[in-house]
Amino acid sequence: MYSKLPNIVLGFHGCDQTTFEKVVCNGEALRPSANSYDWLGSGIYFWEQNYDRGLSWAREQAKRGAIDRPAVIGAVIDLGCCLNLTDSHYIDLVENEYRLMKEDFDLLGLELPKNEGATQDRLLRKLDCAVIEHLHAHIEAERANGEATLAPFDSVRGLFSEGAPVYEGSGFRKKTHVQICVRNPNCIKGYFNPRRPVKAWRMP
């Protein structure tokens, strides 16, 4: 009853300048990611209301040699039917889906995926990705059988506490962010070139 999020948010996608030009200048669309370790499952990823995080991510990728010229694409996003993992209702839903997935794996004699990584942030979220994808597949299977109790999710939203403490003893982390994974491309109402503020004026 109280779970619907505001209709429109701004998202920022770190990328290479060539991708920026294709999308913002030439009208192409961003391609969804479908890695087994994607934190929120398959889809198009954005940092919610966080241009600076998008730019720092792109710069990190450039240092690794993954991209040449860091850039950021802005997007106007309608979250639609959102699997919002800051909402207790949806956290409970994902928790239950984990139990269902574990039963499936046990029946097949398979080992569950694990969240992995060299740091405490566990950047390779294979388990989390698998649970979310299992939920999407579960919903689609129910719909195909005429037994649907949930509408398919257009997007997934999660809050992640990531990085080193902001200061000694802090509960805040330097890379904490809200991430959006857009599954339904029609949620993206438009792309734009983010402008920087005019320093002589206050930010309303």
Short mmCIF file of C-alpha atoms in Angstrom, two decimals:
data_model
loop_
_atom_site.label_atom_id
_atom_site.label_comp_id
_atom_site.label_asym_id
_atom_site.label_seq_id
_atom_site.Cartn_x
_atom_site.Cartn_y
_atom_site.Cartn_z
CA MET A 1 0.00 0.00 0.00
CA TYR A 2 2.83 2.40 0.85
CA SER A 3 5.59 0.93 -1.33
CA LYS A 4 5.24 2.99 -4.52
CA LEU A 5 8.24 5.23 -5.10
CA PRO A 6 8.17 8.73 -6.67
CA ASN A 7 7.58 8.38 -10.39
CA ILE A 8 10.71 10.05 -11.74
CA VAL A 9 14.34 9.88 -10.61
CA LEU A 10 17.60 10.91 -12.25
CA GLY A 11 20.21 8.25 -12.89
CA PHE A 12 23.84 8.54 -13.98
CA HIS A 13 25.72 5.93 -15.99
CA GLY A 14 29.52 5.97 -16.09
CA CYS A 15 30.95 4.98 -19.45
CA ASP A 16 33.48 5.75 -22.20
CA GLN A 17 33.13 8.91 -24.28
CA THR A 18 32.36 6.81 -27.37
CA THR A 19 29.34 5.30 -25.60
CA PHE A 20 28.28 8.78 -24.47
CA GLU A 21 28.35 10.04 -28.06
CA LYS A 22 26.42 7.04 -29.40
CA VAL A 23 23.67 7.41 -26.80
CA VAL A 24 23.38 11.16 -26.14
CA CYS A 25 24.37 12.46 -29.58
CA ASN A 26 23.25 9.69 -31.94
CA GLY A 27 20.12 8.44 -30.18
CA GLU A 28 21.28 4.87 -29.51
CA ALA A 29 20.27 3.01 -26.33
CA LEU A 30 22.43 1.71 -23.51
CA ARG A 31 22.84 -2.04 -23.56
CA PRO A 32 21.80 -4.10 -20.52
CA SER A 33 24.44 -5.87 -18.50
CA ALA A 34 23.96 -9.62 -17.98
CA ASN A 35 26.93 -10.72 -15.89
CA SER A 36 26.52 -13.48 -13.31
CA TYR A 37 27.92 -11.12 -10.65
CA ASP A 38 25.76 -8.03 -11.31
CA TRP A 39 24.57 -6.76 -7.95
CA LEU A 40 20.90 -6.32 -8.87
CA GLY A 41 20.56 -8.84 -11.69
CA SER A 42 20.45 -8.18 -15.41
CA GLY A 43 19.62 -4.73 -16.72
CA ILE A 44 20.91 -1.21 -17.38
CA TYR A 45 22.72 0.25 -14.38
CA PHE A 46 22.61 3.77 -12.96
CA TRP A 47 23.77 5.60 -9.85
CA GLU A 48 20.64 7.27 -8.46
CA GLN A 49 20.95 11.08 -8.15
CA ASN A 50 24.77 10.70 -8.03
CA TYR A 51 26.73 12.20 -10.92
CA ASP A 52 30.01 12.23 -8.99
CA ARG A 53 29.83 8.50 -8.24
CA GLY A 54 29.19 7.77 -11.89
CA LEU A 55 32.22 9.82 -12.90
CA SER A 56 34.50 8.28 -10.26
CA TRP A 57 33.42 4.79 -11.39
CA ALA A 58 34.26 5.67 -15.00
CA ARG A 59 37.66 7.02 -13.93
CA GLU A 60 38.35 3.80 -12.00
CA GLN A 61 37.55 1.83 -15.14
CA ALA A 62 39.93 4.01 -17.13
CA LYS A 63 42.75 3.27 -14.67
CA ARG A 64 42.11 -0.44 -15.24
CA GLY A 65 42.27 0.06 -19.00
CA ALA A 66 38.61 -0.89 -19.49
CA ILE A 67 37.73 2.46 -21.07
CA ASP A 68 39.73 5.30 -22.65
CA ARG A 69 37.90 8.56 -21.87
CA PRO A 70 35.62 8.65 -18.81
CA ALA A 71 32.16 10.15 -19.33
CA VAL A 72 28.74 10.16 -17.67
CA ILE A 73 25.31 9.81 -19.25
CA GLY A 74 22.31 11.23 -17.41
CA ALA A 75 18.91 9.55 -17.64
CA VAL A 76 15.36 10.42 -16.67
CA ILE A 77 13.89 7.22 -15.23
CA ASP A 78 10.40 6.15 -14.24
CA LEU A 79 11.03 3.24 -11.84
CA GLY A 80 7.64 1.70 -12.67
CA CYS A 81 7.01 -1.48 -10.69
CA CYS A 82 10.21 -1.47 -8.66
CA LEU A 83 11.81 -4.22 -6.60
CA ASN A 84 12.91 -1.72 -3.98
CA LEU A 85 15.42 -3.35 -1.64
CA THR A 86 15.21 -0.49 0.85
CA ASP A 87 11.60 -1.54 1.57
CA SER A 88 10.94 -4.30 4.14
CA HIS A 89 8.18 -5.82 1.99
CA TYR A 90 10.56 -6.48 -0.90
CA ILE A 91 13.41 -7.56 1.36
CA ASP A 92 11.08 -10.23 2.75
CA LEU A 93 10.16 -11.22 -0.80
CA VAL A 94 13.81 -11.71 -1.76
CA GLU A 95 14.51 -13.60 1.47
CA ASN A 96 11.70 -16.01 0.66
CA GLU A 97 12.94 -16.37 -2.92
CA TYR A 98 16.35 -17.40 -1.59
CA ARG A 99 14.68 -20.25 0.32
CA LEU A 100 12.83 -21.36 -2.82
CA MET A 101 16.01 -21.20 -4.89
CA LYS A 102 17.95 -23.17 -2.28
CA GLU A 103 15.28 -25.90 -2.38
CA ASP A 104 15.65 -26.06 -6.18
CA PHE A 105 19.43 -26.33 -5.96
CA ASP A 106 19.25 -28.98 -3.22
CA LEU A 107 16.86 -31.08 -5.30
CA LEU A 108 19.25 -30.91 -8.25
CA GLY A 109 22.30 -31.54 -6.10
CA LEU A 110 23.84 -28.21 -7.09
CA GLU A 111 25.96 -25.83 -5.04
CA LEU A 112 24.58 -22.34 -4.54
CA PRO A 113 26.53 -19.42 -6.03
CA LYS A 114 28.46 -17.27 -3.56
CA ASN A 115 29.20 -13.58 -3.26
CA GLU A 116 32.94 -13.30 -3.78
CA GLY A 117 35.72 -10.76 -3.96
CA ALA A 118 39.09 -9.78 -2.55
CA THR A 119 37.63 -7.06 -0.28
CA GLN A 120 34.92 -6.97 2.38
CA ASP A 121 32.59 -5.38 -0.19
CA ARG A 122 32.34 -8.74 -2.07
CA LEU A 123 32.14 -7.05 -5.47
CA LEU A 124 31.23 -10.25 -7.34
CA ARG A 125 27.63 -10.67 -6.15
CA LYS A 126 26.90 -14.03 -7.78
CA LEU A 127 24.50 -15.20 -5.06
CA ASP A 128 22.52 -11.95 -4.93
CA CYS A 129 22.31 -11.83 -8.72
CA ALA A 130 21.08 -15.44 -8.87
CA VAL A 131 18.38 -14.85 -6.23
CA ILE A 132 17.02 -11.77 -8.03
CA GLU A 133 17.07 -13.54 -11.40
CA HIS A 134 15.32 -16.54 -9.81
CA LEU A 135 12.60 -14.20 -8.57
CA HIS A 136 12.10 -12.69 -12.03
CA ALA A 137 11.93 -16.19 -13.58
CA HIS A 138 9.51 -17.32 -10.88
CA ILE A 139 7.16 -14.42 -11.63
CA GLU A 140 7.32 -15.09 -15.39
CA ALA A 141 6.60 -18.80 -14.86
CA GLU A 142 3.55 -17.99 -12.74
CA ARG A 143 2.29 -15.56 -15.36
CA ALA A 144 2.74 -18.16 -18.11
CA ASN A 145 0.65 -20.61 -16.06
CA GLY A 146 -2.04 -18.04 -15.28
CA GLU A 147 -1.13 -18.09 -11.59
CA ALA A 148 0.47 -14.66 -11.29
CA THR A 149 0.40 -13.01 -7.86
CA LEU A 150 2.99 -10.35 -8.72
CA ALA A 151 3.48 -8.06 -11.69
CA PRO A 152 6.88 -8.29 -13.39
CA PHE A 153 9.38 -5.81 -12.04
CA ASP A 154 10.46 -2.97 -14.32
CA SER A 155 13.44 -2.02 -12.17
CA VAL A 156 15.43 -3.02 -9.11
CA ARG A 157 16.75 -0.54 -6.55
CA GLY A 158 19.27 -1.16 -3.79
CA LEU A 159 21.22 0.78 -1.16
CA PHE A 160 24.84 -0.34 -0.81
CA SER A 161 27.24 0.59 1.98
CA GLU A 162 30.57 0.28 0.21
CA GLY A 163 34.17 1.36 0.64
CA ALA A 164 36.30 2.45 3.57
CA PRO A 165 34.87 4.25 6.63
CA VAL A 166 34.53 8.01 6.13
CA TYR A 167 36.51 8.54 9.36
CA GLU A 168 37.80 6.36 12.20
CA GLY A 169 34.92 4.61 13.94
CA SER A 170 32.41 5.83 11.35
CA GLY A 171 29.37 3.82 10.31
CA PHE A 172 29.37 5.74 7.02
CA ARG A 173 31.26 4.42 3.99
CA LYS A 174 32.95 6.50 1.29
CA LYS A 175 31.30 4.72 -1.64
CA THR A 176 27.79 4.29 -0.19
CA HIS A 177 25.24 4.71 -2.97
CA VAL A 178 21.81 3.87 -4.31
CA GLN A 179 21.98 1.79 -7.46
CA ILE A 180 19.21 1.26 -10.01
CA CYS A 181 18.98 -1.61 -12.44
CA VAL A 182 16.46 -0.94 -15.21
CA ARG A 183 14.99 -4.12 -16.72
CA ASN A 184 12.26 -2.51 -18.79
CA PRO A 185 13.93 -0.07 -21.23
CA ASN A 186 10.67 1.88 -21.52
CA CYS A 187 11.37 3.14 -17.99
CA ILE A 188 14.10 5.33 -19.46
CA LYS A 189 12.29 8.43 -20.69
CA GLY A 190 15.36 10.16 -22.06
CA TYR A 191 19.13 10.53 -21.92
CA PHE A 192 20.96 13.81 -21.40
CA ASN A 193 24.36 15.42 -21.08
CA PRO A 194 24.71 16.39 -17.39
CA ARG A 195 25.69 20.03 -17.01
CA ARG A 196 27.80 21.37 -14.16
CA PRO A 197 26.47 24.02 -11.77
CA VAL A 198 27.08 27.74 -12.20
CA LYS A 199 29.22 28.58 -9.18
CA ALA A 200 27.97 32.15 -8.91
CA TRP A 201 24.46 30.90 -8.11
CA ARG A 202 23.14 28.83 -5.23
CA MET A 203 21.81 25.35 -5.93
CA PRO A 204 18.00 25.32 -5.38
#
